[in-house]
Coordinates of C-alpha atoms in Angstrom, one line a residue:
Chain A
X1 CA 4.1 -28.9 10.6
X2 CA 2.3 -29.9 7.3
X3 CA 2.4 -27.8 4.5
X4 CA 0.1 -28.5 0.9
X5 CA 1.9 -26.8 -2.2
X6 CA 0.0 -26.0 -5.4
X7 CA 1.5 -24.9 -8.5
X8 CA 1.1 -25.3 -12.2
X9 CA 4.1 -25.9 -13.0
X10 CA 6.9 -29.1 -12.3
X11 CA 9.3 -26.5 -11.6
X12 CA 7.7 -24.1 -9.4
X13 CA 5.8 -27.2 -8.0
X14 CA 9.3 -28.4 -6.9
X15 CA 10.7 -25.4 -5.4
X16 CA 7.5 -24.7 -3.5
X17 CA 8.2 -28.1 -2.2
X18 CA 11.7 -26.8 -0.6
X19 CA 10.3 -23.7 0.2
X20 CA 7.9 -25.9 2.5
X21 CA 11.1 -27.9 3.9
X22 CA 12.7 -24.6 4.9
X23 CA 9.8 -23.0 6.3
X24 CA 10.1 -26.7 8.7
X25 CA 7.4 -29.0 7.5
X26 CA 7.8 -32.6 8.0
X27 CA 4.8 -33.6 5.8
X28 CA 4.6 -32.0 2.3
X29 CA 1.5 -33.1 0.2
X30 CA 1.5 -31.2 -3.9
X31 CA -0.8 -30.6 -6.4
X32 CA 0.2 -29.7 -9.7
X33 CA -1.5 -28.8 -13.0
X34 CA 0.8 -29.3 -15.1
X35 CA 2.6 -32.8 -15.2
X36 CA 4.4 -35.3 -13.0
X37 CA 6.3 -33.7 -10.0
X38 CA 8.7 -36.7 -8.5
X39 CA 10.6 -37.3 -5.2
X40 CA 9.5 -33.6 -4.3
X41 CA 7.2 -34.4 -1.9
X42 CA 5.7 -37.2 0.9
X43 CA 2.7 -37.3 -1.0
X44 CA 1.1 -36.5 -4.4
X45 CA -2.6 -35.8 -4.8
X46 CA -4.3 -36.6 -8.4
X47 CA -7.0 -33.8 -8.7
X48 CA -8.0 -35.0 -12.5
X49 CA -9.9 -31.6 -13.7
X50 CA -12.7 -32.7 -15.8
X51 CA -12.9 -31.9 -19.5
X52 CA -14.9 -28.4 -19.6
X53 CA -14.2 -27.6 -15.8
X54 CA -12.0 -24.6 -14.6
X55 CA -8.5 -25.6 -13.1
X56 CA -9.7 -22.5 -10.7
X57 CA -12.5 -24.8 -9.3
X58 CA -9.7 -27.3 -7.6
X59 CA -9.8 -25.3 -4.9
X60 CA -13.3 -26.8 -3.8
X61 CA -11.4 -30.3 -4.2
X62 CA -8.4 -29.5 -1.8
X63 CA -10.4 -28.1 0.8
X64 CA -10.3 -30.7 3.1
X65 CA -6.1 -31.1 2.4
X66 CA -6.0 -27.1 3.3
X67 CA -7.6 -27.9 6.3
X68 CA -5.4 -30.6 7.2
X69 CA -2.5 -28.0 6.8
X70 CA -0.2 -25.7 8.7
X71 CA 0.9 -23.8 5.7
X72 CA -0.7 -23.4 2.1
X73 CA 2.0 -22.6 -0.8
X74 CA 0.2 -21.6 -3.8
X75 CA 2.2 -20.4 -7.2
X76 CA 1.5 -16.9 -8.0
X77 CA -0.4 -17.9 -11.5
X78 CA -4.0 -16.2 -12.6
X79 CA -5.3 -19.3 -11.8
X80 CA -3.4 -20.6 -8.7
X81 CA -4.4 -16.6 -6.8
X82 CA -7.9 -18.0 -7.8
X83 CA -7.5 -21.4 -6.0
X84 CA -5.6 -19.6 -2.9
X85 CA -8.1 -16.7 -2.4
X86 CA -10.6 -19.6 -2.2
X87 CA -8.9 -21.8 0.4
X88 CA -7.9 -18.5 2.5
X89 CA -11.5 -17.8 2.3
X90 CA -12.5 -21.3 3.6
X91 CA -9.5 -21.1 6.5
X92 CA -11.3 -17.6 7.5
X93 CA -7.9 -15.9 6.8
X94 CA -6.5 -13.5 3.8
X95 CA -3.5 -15.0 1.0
X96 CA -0.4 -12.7 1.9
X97 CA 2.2 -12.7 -0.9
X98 CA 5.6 -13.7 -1.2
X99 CA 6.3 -12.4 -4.6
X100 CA 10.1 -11.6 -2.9
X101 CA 11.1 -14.0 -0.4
X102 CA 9.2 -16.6 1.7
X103 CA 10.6 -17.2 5.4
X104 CA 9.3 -17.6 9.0
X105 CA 8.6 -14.5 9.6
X106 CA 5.8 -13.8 7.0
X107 CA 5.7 -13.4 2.9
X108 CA 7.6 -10.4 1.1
X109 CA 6.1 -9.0 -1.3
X110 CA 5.8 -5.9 -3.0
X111 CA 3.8 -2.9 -2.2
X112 CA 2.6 0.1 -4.3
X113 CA 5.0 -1.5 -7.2
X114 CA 8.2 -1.8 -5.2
X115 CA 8.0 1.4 -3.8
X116 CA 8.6 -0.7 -0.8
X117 CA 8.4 -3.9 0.4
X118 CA 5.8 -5.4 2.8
X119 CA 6.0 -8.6 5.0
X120 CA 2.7 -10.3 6.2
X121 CA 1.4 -13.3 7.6
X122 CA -1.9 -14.7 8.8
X123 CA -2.8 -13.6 11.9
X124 CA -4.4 -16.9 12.6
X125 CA -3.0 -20.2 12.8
X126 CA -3.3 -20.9 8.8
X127 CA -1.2 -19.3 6.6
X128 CA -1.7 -19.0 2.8
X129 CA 0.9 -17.9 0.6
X130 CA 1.0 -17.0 -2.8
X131 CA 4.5 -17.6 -4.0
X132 CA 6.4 -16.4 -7.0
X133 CA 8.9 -18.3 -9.4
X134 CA 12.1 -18.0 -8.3
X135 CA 11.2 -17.4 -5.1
X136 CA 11.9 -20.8 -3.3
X137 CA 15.0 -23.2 -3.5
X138 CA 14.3 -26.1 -5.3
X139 CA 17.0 -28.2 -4.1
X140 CA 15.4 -29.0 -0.7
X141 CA 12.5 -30.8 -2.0
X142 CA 11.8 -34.5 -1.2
X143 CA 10.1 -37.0 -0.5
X144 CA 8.7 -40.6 -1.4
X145 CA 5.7 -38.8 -3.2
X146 CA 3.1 -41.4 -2.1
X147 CA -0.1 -41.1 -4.5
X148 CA -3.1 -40.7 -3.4
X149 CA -6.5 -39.2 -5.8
X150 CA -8.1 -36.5 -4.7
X151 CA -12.2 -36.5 -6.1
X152 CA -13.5 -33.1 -7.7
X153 CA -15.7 -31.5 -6.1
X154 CA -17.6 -29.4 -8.4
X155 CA -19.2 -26.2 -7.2
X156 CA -22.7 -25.3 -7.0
X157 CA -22.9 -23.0 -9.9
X158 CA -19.8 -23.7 -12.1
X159 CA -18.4 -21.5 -14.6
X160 CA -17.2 -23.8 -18.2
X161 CA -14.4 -23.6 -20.4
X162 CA -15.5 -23.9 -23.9
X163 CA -12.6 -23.0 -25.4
X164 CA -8.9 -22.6 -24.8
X165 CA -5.7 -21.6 -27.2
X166 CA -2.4 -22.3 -26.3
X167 CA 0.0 -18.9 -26.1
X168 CA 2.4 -19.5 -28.9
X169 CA 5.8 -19.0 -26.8
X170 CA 8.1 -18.2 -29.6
X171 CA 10.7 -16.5 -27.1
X172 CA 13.2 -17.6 -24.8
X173 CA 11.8 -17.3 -21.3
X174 CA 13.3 -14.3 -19.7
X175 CA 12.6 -15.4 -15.8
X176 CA 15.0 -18.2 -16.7
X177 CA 17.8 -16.8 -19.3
X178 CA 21.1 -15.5 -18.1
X179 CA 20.9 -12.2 -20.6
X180 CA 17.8 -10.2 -20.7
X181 CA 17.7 -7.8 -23.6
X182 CA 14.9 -5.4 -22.4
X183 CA 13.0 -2.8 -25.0
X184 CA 10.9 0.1 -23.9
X185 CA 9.5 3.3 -25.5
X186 CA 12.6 4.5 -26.9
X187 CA 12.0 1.6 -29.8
X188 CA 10.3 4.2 -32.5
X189 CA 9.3 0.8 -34.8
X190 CA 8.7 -2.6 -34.6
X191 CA 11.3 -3.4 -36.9
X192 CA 14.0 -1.8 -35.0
X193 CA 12.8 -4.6 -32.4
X194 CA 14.9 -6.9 -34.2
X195 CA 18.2 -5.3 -33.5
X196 CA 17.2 -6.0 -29.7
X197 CA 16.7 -9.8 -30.9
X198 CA 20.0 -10.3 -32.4
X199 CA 21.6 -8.8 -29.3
X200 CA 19.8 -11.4 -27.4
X201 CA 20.6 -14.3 -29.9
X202 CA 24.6 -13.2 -29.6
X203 CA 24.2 -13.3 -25.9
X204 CA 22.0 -16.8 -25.6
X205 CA 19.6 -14.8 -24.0
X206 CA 16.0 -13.8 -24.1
X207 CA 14.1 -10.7 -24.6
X208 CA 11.8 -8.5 -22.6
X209 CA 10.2 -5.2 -22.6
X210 CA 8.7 -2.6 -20.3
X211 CA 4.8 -2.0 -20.2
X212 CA 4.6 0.1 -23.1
X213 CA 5.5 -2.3 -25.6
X214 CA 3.1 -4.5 -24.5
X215 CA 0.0 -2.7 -23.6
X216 CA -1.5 -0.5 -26.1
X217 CA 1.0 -1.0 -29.0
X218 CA 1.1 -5.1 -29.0
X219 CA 4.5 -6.1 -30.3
X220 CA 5.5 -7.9 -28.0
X221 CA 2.8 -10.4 -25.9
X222 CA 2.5 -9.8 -22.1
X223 CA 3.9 -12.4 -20.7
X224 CA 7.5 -10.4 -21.5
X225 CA 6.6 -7.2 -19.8
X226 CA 8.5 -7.0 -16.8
X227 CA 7.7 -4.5 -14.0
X228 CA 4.9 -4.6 -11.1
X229 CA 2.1 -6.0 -12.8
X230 CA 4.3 -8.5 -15.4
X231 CA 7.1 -10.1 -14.7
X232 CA 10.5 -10.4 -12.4
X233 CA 13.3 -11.3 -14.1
X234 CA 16.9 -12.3 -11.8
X235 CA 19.2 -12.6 -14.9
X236 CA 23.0 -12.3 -14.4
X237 CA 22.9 -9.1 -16.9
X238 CA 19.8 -7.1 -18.1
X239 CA 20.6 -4.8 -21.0
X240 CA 17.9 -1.7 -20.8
X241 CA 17.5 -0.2 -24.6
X242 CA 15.4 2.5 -24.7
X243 CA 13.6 2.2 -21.0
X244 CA 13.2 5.0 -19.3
X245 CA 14.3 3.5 -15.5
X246 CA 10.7 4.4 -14.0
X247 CA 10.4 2.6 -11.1
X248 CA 7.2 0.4 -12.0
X249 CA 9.5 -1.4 -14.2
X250 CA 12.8 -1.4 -12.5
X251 CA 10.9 -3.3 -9.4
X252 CA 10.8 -6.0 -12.0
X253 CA 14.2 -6.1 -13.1
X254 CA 16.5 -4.4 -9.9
X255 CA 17.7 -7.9 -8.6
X256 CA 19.4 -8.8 -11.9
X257 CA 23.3 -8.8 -11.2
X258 CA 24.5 -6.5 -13.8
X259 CA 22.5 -3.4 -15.0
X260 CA 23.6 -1.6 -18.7
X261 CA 21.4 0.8 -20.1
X262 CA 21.2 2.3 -23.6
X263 CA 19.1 5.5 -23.7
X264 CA 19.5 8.7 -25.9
X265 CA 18.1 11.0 -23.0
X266 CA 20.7 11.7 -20.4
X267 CA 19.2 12.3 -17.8
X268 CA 16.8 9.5 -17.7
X269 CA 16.3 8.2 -14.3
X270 CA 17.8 4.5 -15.6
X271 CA 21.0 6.1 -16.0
X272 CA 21.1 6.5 -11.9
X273 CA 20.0 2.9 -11.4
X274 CA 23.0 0.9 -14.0
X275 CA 26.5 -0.6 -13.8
X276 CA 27.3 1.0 -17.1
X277 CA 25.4 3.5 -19.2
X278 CA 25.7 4.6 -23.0
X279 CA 24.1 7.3 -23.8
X280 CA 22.9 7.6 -27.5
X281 CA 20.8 6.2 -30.4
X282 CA 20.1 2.3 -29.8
X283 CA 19.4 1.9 -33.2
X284 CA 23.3 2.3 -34.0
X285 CA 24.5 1.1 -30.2
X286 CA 22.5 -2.2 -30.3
X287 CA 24.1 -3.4 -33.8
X288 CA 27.6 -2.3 -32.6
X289 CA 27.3 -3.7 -29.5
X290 CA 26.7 -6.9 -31.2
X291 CA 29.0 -7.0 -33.9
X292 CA 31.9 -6.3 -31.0
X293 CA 30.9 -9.3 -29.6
Chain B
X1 CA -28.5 -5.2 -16.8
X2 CA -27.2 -3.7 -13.8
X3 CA -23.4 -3.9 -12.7
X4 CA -21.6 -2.6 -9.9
X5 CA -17.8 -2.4 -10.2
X6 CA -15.5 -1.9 -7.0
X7 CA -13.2 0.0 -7.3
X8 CA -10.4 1.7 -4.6
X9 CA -9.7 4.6 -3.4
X10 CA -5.5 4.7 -2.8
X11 CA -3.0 7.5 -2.7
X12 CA -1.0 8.8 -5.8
X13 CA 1.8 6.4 -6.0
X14 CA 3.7 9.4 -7.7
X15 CA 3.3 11.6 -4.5
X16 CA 4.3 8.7 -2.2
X17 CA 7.8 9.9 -0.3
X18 CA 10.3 7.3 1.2
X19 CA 11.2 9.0 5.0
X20 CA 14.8 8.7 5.9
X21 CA 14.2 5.8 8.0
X22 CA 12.8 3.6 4.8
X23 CA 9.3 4.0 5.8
X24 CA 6.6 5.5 3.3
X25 CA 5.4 9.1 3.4
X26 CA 1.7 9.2 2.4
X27 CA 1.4 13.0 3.5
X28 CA 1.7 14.7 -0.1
X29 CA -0.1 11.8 -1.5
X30 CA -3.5 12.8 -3.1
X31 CA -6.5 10.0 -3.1
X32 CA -6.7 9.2 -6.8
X33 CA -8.8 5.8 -8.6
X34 CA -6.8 2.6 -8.9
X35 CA -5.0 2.7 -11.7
X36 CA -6.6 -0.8 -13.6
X37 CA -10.2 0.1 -11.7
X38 CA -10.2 2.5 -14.3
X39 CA -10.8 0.0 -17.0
X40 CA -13.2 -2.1 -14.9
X41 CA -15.4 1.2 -14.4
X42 CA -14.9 1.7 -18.2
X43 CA -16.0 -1.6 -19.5
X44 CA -19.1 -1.6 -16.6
X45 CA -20.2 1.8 -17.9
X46 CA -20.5 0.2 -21.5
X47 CA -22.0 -3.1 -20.6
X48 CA -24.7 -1.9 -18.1
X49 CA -28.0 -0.6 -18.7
X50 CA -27.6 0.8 -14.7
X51 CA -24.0 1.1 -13.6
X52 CA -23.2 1.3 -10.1
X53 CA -19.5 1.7 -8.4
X54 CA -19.1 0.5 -4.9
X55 CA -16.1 1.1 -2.5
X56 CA -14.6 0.6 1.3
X57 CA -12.1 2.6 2.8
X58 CA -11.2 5.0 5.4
X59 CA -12.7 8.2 5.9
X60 CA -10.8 10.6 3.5
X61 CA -12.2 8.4 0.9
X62 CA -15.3 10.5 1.0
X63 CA -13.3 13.3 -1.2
X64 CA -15.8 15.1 -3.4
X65 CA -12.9 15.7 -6.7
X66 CA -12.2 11.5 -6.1
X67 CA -16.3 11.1 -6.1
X68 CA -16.9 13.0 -8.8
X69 CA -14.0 11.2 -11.1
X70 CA -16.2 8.0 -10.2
X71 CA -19.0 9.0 -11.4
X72 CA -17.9 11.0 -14.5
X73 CA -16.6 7.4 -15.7
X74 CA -20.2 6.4 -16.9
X75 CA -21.3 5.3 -13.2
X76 CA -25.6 6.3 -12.2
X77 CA -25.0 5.7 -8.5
X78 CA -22.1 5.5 -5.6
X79 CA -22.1 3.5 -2.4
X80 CA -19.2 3.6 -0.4
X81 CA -18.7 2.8 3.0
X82 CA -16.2 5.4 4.6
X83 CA -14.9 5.0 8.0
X84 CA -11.5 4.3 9.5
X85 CA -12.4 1.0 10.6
X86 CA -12.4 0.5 7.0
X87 CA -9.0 1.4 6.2
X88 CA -6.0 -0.4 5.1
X89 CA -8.0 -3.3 5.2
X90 CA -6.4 -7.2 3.7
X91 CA -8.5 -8.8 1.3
X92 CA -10.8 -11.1 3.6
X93 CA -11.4 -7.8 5.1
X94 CA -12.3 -6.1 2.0
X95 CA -13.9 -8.2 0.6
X96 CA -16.5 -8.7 3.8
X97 CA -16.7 -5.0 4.1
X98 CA -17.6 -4.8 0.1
X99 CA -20.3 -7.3 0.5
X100 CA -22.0 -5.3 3.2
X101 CA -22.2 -2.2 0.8
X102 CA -23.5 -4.3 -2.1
X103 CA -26.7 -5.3 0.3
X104 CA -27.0 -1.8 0.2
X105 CA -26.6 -1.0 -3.4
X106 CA -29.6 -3.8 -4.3
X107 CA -30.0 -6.4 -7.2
X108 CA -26.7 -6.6 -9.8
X109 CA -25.8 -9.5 -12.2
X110 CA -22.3 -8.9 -11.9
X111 CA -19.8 -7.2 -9.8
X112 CA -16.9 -6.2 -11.9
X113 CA -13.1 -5.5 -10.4
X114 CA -9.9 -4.2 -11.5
X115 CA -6.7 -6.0 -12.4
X116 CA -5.5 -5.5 -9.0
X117 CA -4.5 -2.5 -6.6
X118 CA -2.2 -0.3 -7.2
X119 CA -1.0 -0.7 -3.1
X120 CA -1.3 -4.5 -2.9
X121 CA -1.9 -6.4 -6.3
X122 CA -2.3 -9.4 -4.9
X123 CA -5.8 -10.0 -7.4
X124 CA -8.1 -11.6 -4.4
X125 CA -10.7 -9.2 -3.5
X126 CA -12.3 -10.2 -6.5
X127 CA -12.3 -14.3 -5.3
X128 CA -12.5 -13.2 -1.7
X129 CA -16.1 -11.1 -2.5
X130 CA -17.0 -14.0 -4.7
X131 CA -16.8 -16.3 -1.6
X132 CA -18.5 -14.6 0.5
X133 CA -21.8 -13.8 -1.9
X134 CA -21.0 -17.6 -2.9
X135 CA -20.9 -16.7 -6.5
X136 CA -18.7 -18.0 -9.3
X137 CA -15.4 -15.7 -10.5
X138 CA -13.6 -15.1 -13.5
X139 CA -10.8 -13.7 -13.4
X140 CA -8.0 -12.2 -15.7
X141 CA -10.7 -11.0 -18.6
X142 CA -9.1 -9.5 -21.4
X143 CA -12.7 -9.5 -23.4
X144 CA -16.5 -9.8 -21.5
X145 CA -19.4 -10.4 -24.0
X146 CA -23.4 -10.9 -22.2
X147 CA -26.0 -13.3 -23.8
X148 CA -28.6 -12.8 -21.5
X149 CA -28.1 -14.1 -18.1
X150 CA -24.5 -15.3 -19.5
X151 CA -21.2 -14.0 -19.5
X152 CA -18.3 -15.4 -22.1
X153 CA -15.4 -14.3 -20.9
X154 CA -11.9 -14.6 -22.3
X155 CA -9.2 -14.9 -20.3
X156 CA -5.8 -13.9 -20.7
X157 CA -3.5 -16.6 -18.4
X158 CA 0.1 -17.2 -18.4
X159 CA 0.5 -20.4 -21.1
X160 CA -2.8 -19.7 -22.8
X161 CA -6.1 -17.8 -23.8
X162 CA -8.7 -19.5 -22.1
X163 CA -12.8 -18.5 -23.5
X164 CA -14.9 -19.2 -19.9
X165 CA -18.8 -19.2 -20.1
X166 CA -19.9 -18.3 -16.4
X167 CA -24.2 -17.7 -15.1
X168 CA -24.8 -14.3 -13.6
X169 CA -24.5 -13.4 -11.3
X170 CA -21.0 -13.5 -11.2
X171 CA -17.8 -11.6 -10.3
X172 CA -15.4 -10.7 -13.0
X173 CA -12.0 -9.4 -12.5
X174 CA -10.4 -7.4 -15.8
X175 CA -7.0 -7.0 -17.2
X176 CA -6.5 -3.7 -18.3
X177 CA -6.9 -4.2 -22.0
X178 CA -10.3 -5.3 -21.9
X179 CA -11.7 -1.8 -22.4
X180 CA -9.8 2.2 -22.2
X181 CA -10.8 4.1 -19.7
X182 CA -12.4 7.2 -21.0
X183 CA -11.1 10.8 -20.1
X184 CA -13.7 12.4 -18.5
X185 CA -14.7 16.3 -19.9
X186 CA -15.8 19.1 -17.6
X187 CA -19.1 18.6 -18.4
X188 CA -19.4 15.1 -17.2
X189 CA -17.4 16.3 -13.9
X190 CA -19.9 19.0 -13.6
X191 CA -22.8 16.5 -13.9
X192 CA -21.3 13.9 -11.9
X193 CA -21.4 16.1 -8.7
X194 CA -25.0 15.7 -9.3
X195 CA -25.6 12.0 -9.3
X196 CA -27.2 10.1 -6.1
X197 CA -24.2 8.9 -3.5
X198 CA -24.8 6.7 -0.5
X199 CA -21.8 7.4 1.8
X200 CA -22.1 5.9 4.8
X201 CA -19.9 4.6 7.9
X202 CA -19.0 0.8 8.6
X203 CA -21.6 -1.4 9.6
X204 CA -18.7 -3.9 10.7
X205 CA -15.4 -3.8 11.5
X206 CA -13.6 -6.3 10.0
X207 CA -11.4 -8.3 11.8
X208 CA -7.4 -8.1 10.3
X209 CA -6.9 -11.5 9.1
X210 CA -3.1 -10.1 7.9
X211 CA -0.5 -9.0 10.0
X212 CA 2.0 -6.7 8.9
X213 CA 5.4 -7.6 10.1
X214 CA 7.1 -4.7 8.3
X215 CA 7.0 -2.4 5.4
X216 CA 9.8 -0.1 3.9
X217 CA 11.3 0.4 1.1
X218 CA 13.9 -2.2 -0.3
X219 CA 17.4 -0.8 0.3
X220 CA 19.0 0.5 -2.7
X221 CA 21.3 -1.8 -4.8
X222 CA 24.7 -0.4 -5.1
X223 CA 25.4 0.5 -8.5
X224 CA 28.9 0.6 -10.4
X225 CA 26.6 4.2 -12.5
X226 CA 29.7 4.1 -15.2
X227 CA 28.2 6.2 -18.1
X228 CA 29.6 6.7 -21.3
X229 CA 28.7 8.9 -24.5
X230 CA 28.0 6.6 -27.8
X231 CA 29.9 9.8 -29.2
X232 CA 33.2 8.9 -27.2
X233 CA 36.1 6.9 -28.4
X234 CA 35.8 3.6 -27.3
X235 CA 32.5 3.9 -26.4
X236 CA 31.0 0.6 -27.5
X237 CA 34.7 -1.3 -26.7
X238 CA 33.9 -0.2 -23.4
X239 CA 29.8 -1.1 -23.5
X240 CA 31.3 -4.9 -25.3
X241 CA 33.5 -5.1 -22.5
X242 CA 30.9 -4.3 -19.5
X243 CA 28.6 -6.6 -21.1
X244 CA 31.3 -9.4 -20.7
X245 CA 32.1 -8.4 -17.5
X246 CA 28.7 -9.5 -16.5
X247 CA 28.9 -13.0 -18.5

């Protein structure tokens, strides 16, 4: 079985690669976007995006690799869903995800925002996945990584980048941190946001937030939000101040270890979903809770 | 300019029950708008001389009160193909079945989508359709100005803010900051009952290129549910030492 794995990042690039060793290839050929990815794989394909071109428009590049394929493991980026919806569409099938787990049997994902969980596969012979961080074990990638260049293939009417800013990432990355100190709508100001930061900074850990804090209000950019639309974070403890426990966010934070909530209301739904509750003001818990450490 | 925006038709995720047995309850579920199709409707309706919304689905999709909330959102004309052929389709699916309606619904330069499904969210309807009209996408827009017969779009990806210029026609595919849906007032419900809509039944069935292996809901983590009052004695002792409990 052959499998081609696209990501845009060295790490997810790498566990894709094992995720394609457990799923039983014996040929694994990556692309990645965003540097050198070594011993991961039998082969490594160069796809060098030309200045003003779309990272999207690899997909008309790879073509011929997808077709050469079993399986097609594409990260679960804005720009990688672009590049597998494109290959499924050339294979005549549908991407399924596997934002959950990837095995055998089909791609787990979630479905209506967690409300449950759905597993699909192609029903042809090809199957595309789009795969999450975190998803796939890293430690079964290898291979010799031969190089081999891959030419662009430009499409017929192509869309041009004619400017691009780099998202200052002045936070700890929550996907990756042990401790997840997690803000929602019971933050009145944006000030008080810093007692949630010093929690994390006692804790080495990172912060997060639920939609709200994101989305309409802006103090804290998206790629923090964590629930069915942002991101899922796995952390061995996730502190919930001032989040309310609906279910569009817990989906994105149920599969951390430890669960502690901080929430004045009692009878908010997050106090029926935690390891240990406090129920009160988080602008006099969160400082406490810090200084006890 | 004209623009149609797809949008879909899926059931209150609010009403959804979870059966005994793990499996999902749809039966209390009202048909409601997509969640983020709300704010692709929103920003067609203010870029488009003619707006025109276009969906597939089953045949309960052809609800007047769901109809009417379409068209209240700024949108001259429906098409929608309803038939149970055309429901619970995957993307490939979709996105064939989508394409059929557009022949219908005549010239656009641009076919604007939401964020992603409130069911799915697997964002490839958008590239899917895009394929199979073999037109350029953009996806993740966070901010969509027209020059003429070009779009610059910016959009809003993981490490950074990307500004695309793309030739209509195109497909665009919107986050759901790039424009707030409006509330629509009695009097544009009213009126909307009034507007032109082309309902008809499949003129294909798509072939499933998904299979669904299973669906229910996740089992429920076991959880230790200690709670404490910040009033107590010993309250935060106890919070400092569940938190190094977890370390």
């Amino acid at each position: 079985m052959k499998a081609l794995v696209i990501a845009e990042h060295a790490d997810v690039a790498r566990e894709l690669a094992g995720g394609a060793r457990e799923l039983g290839a014996d040929e694994v050929s990556l692309v990645c976007f965003g540097g050198a990815v070594e011993g991961a794989s039998d082969k490594v394909l160069n796809v060098a995006v030309p200045a003003g071109a779309l990272v999207d428009d690899a997909a008309y590049a790879l073509v011929d690799a997808a077709n050469a394929a079993d399986v097609v493991l594409v990260e679960a980026t804005r720009r990688g869903k672009v590049i597998a919806g494109r290959l499924a569409a050339k294979l005549g099938t549908a991407a399924a995800g596997a934002t959950v787990e990837l095995t055998a049997e089909g791609g787990r994902g979630t479905y209506f925002g967690g409300v449950a969980e759905r597993v699909q596969k192609s029903a042809g012979d090809k199957q595309v996945y789009i795969v999450a961080a975190g998803v796939c074990d890293y430690s079964k990638a290898a291979g010799a990584g031969a190089a081999e260049d891959v030419a662009w293939v430009a499409p017929e009417r192509a869309a041009k980048v004619t400017g691009n800013v780099e998202r200052q990432k002045t936070a700890a990355d929550p996907t990756k941190a042990d401790v997840v100190v997690s803000a929602g709508r019971g933050f009145a100001a944006e000030e008080d946001l810093q007692k949630a930061r010093d929690l994390a900074e006692k804790l080495g850990g990172a912060i997060a937030c639920s939609r709200p804090l994101t989305e309409g209000v802006n103090w804290l950019p998206t790629e923090l939000y964590v629930g069915v639309s942002g991101i899922t974070v796995t952390p061995k403890l996730y502190i919930a101040a001032g989040i309310s426990g609906q279910m569009q966010h817990m989906v994105g934070a149920n599969r951390s270890a430890t669960v502690i909530a901080v929430n004045k209301d009692k009878n908010a739904p997050i106090f029926k979903q935690c390891d240990f509750g406090i129920v009160g003001d988080l602008n006099e818990i969160l400082p406490a809770l810090t200084a006890a450490l | 300019m004209r623009i149609a925006v797809a949008f879909k038709a899926v059931p209150d995720a609010q009403d959804v029950q979870v059966a005994g047995d793990r499996t999902l309850d749809f039966s209390k579920a009202k048909l409601t708008i997509s969640e983020y199709d709300k704010n692709a409707l929103e920003l067609g309706a203010q870029l488009a001389d003619e707006a025109v919304a276009i969906t597939v689905g089953g045949k309960d999709i052809d609800n007047s009160k769901l109809k009417k909330d379409v068209m209240a959102r700024g949108m001259g004309h429906l098409y929608m193909a309803a038939d149970d052929a055309l429901a619970d389709l995957d993307a490939a699916a979709t996105a064939a079945a989508l394409a059929d309606v557009l022949a219908k619904a005549g010239d656009v330069d641009a076919v604007i989508c939401g964020d992603g499904s409130a069911d799915n969210y697997l964002q490839q309807v958008d590239v899917q359709l895009a394929e199979k009209l073999g037109w350029p996408v953009v996806t993740a827009a966070c901010k969509v100005e027209v020059n003429g017969s070009t779009a610059v779009v910016t959009r809003a990806l993981e490490d950074c803010t990307e500004v695309v210029e793309v030739e209509l026609p195109a497909v665009i595919s919107v986050t759901p900051d790039v424009a707030e849906p409006r509330i629509p007032g009695m009097k544009d419900i009213l009126a909307a009952g009034k507007k032109p809509m082309d309902v008809a039944g499949a003129d294909n069935a798509p072939a499933a290129a998904l299979t669904t292996v299973e669906c229910l809901a996740p089992e429920q983590v076991a959880r230790k549910l200690e709670i404490v009052d910040a009033a107590d004695d010993g309250a935060i002792e106890k919070l400092a030492a569940a938190v190094k409990a977890a370390l």
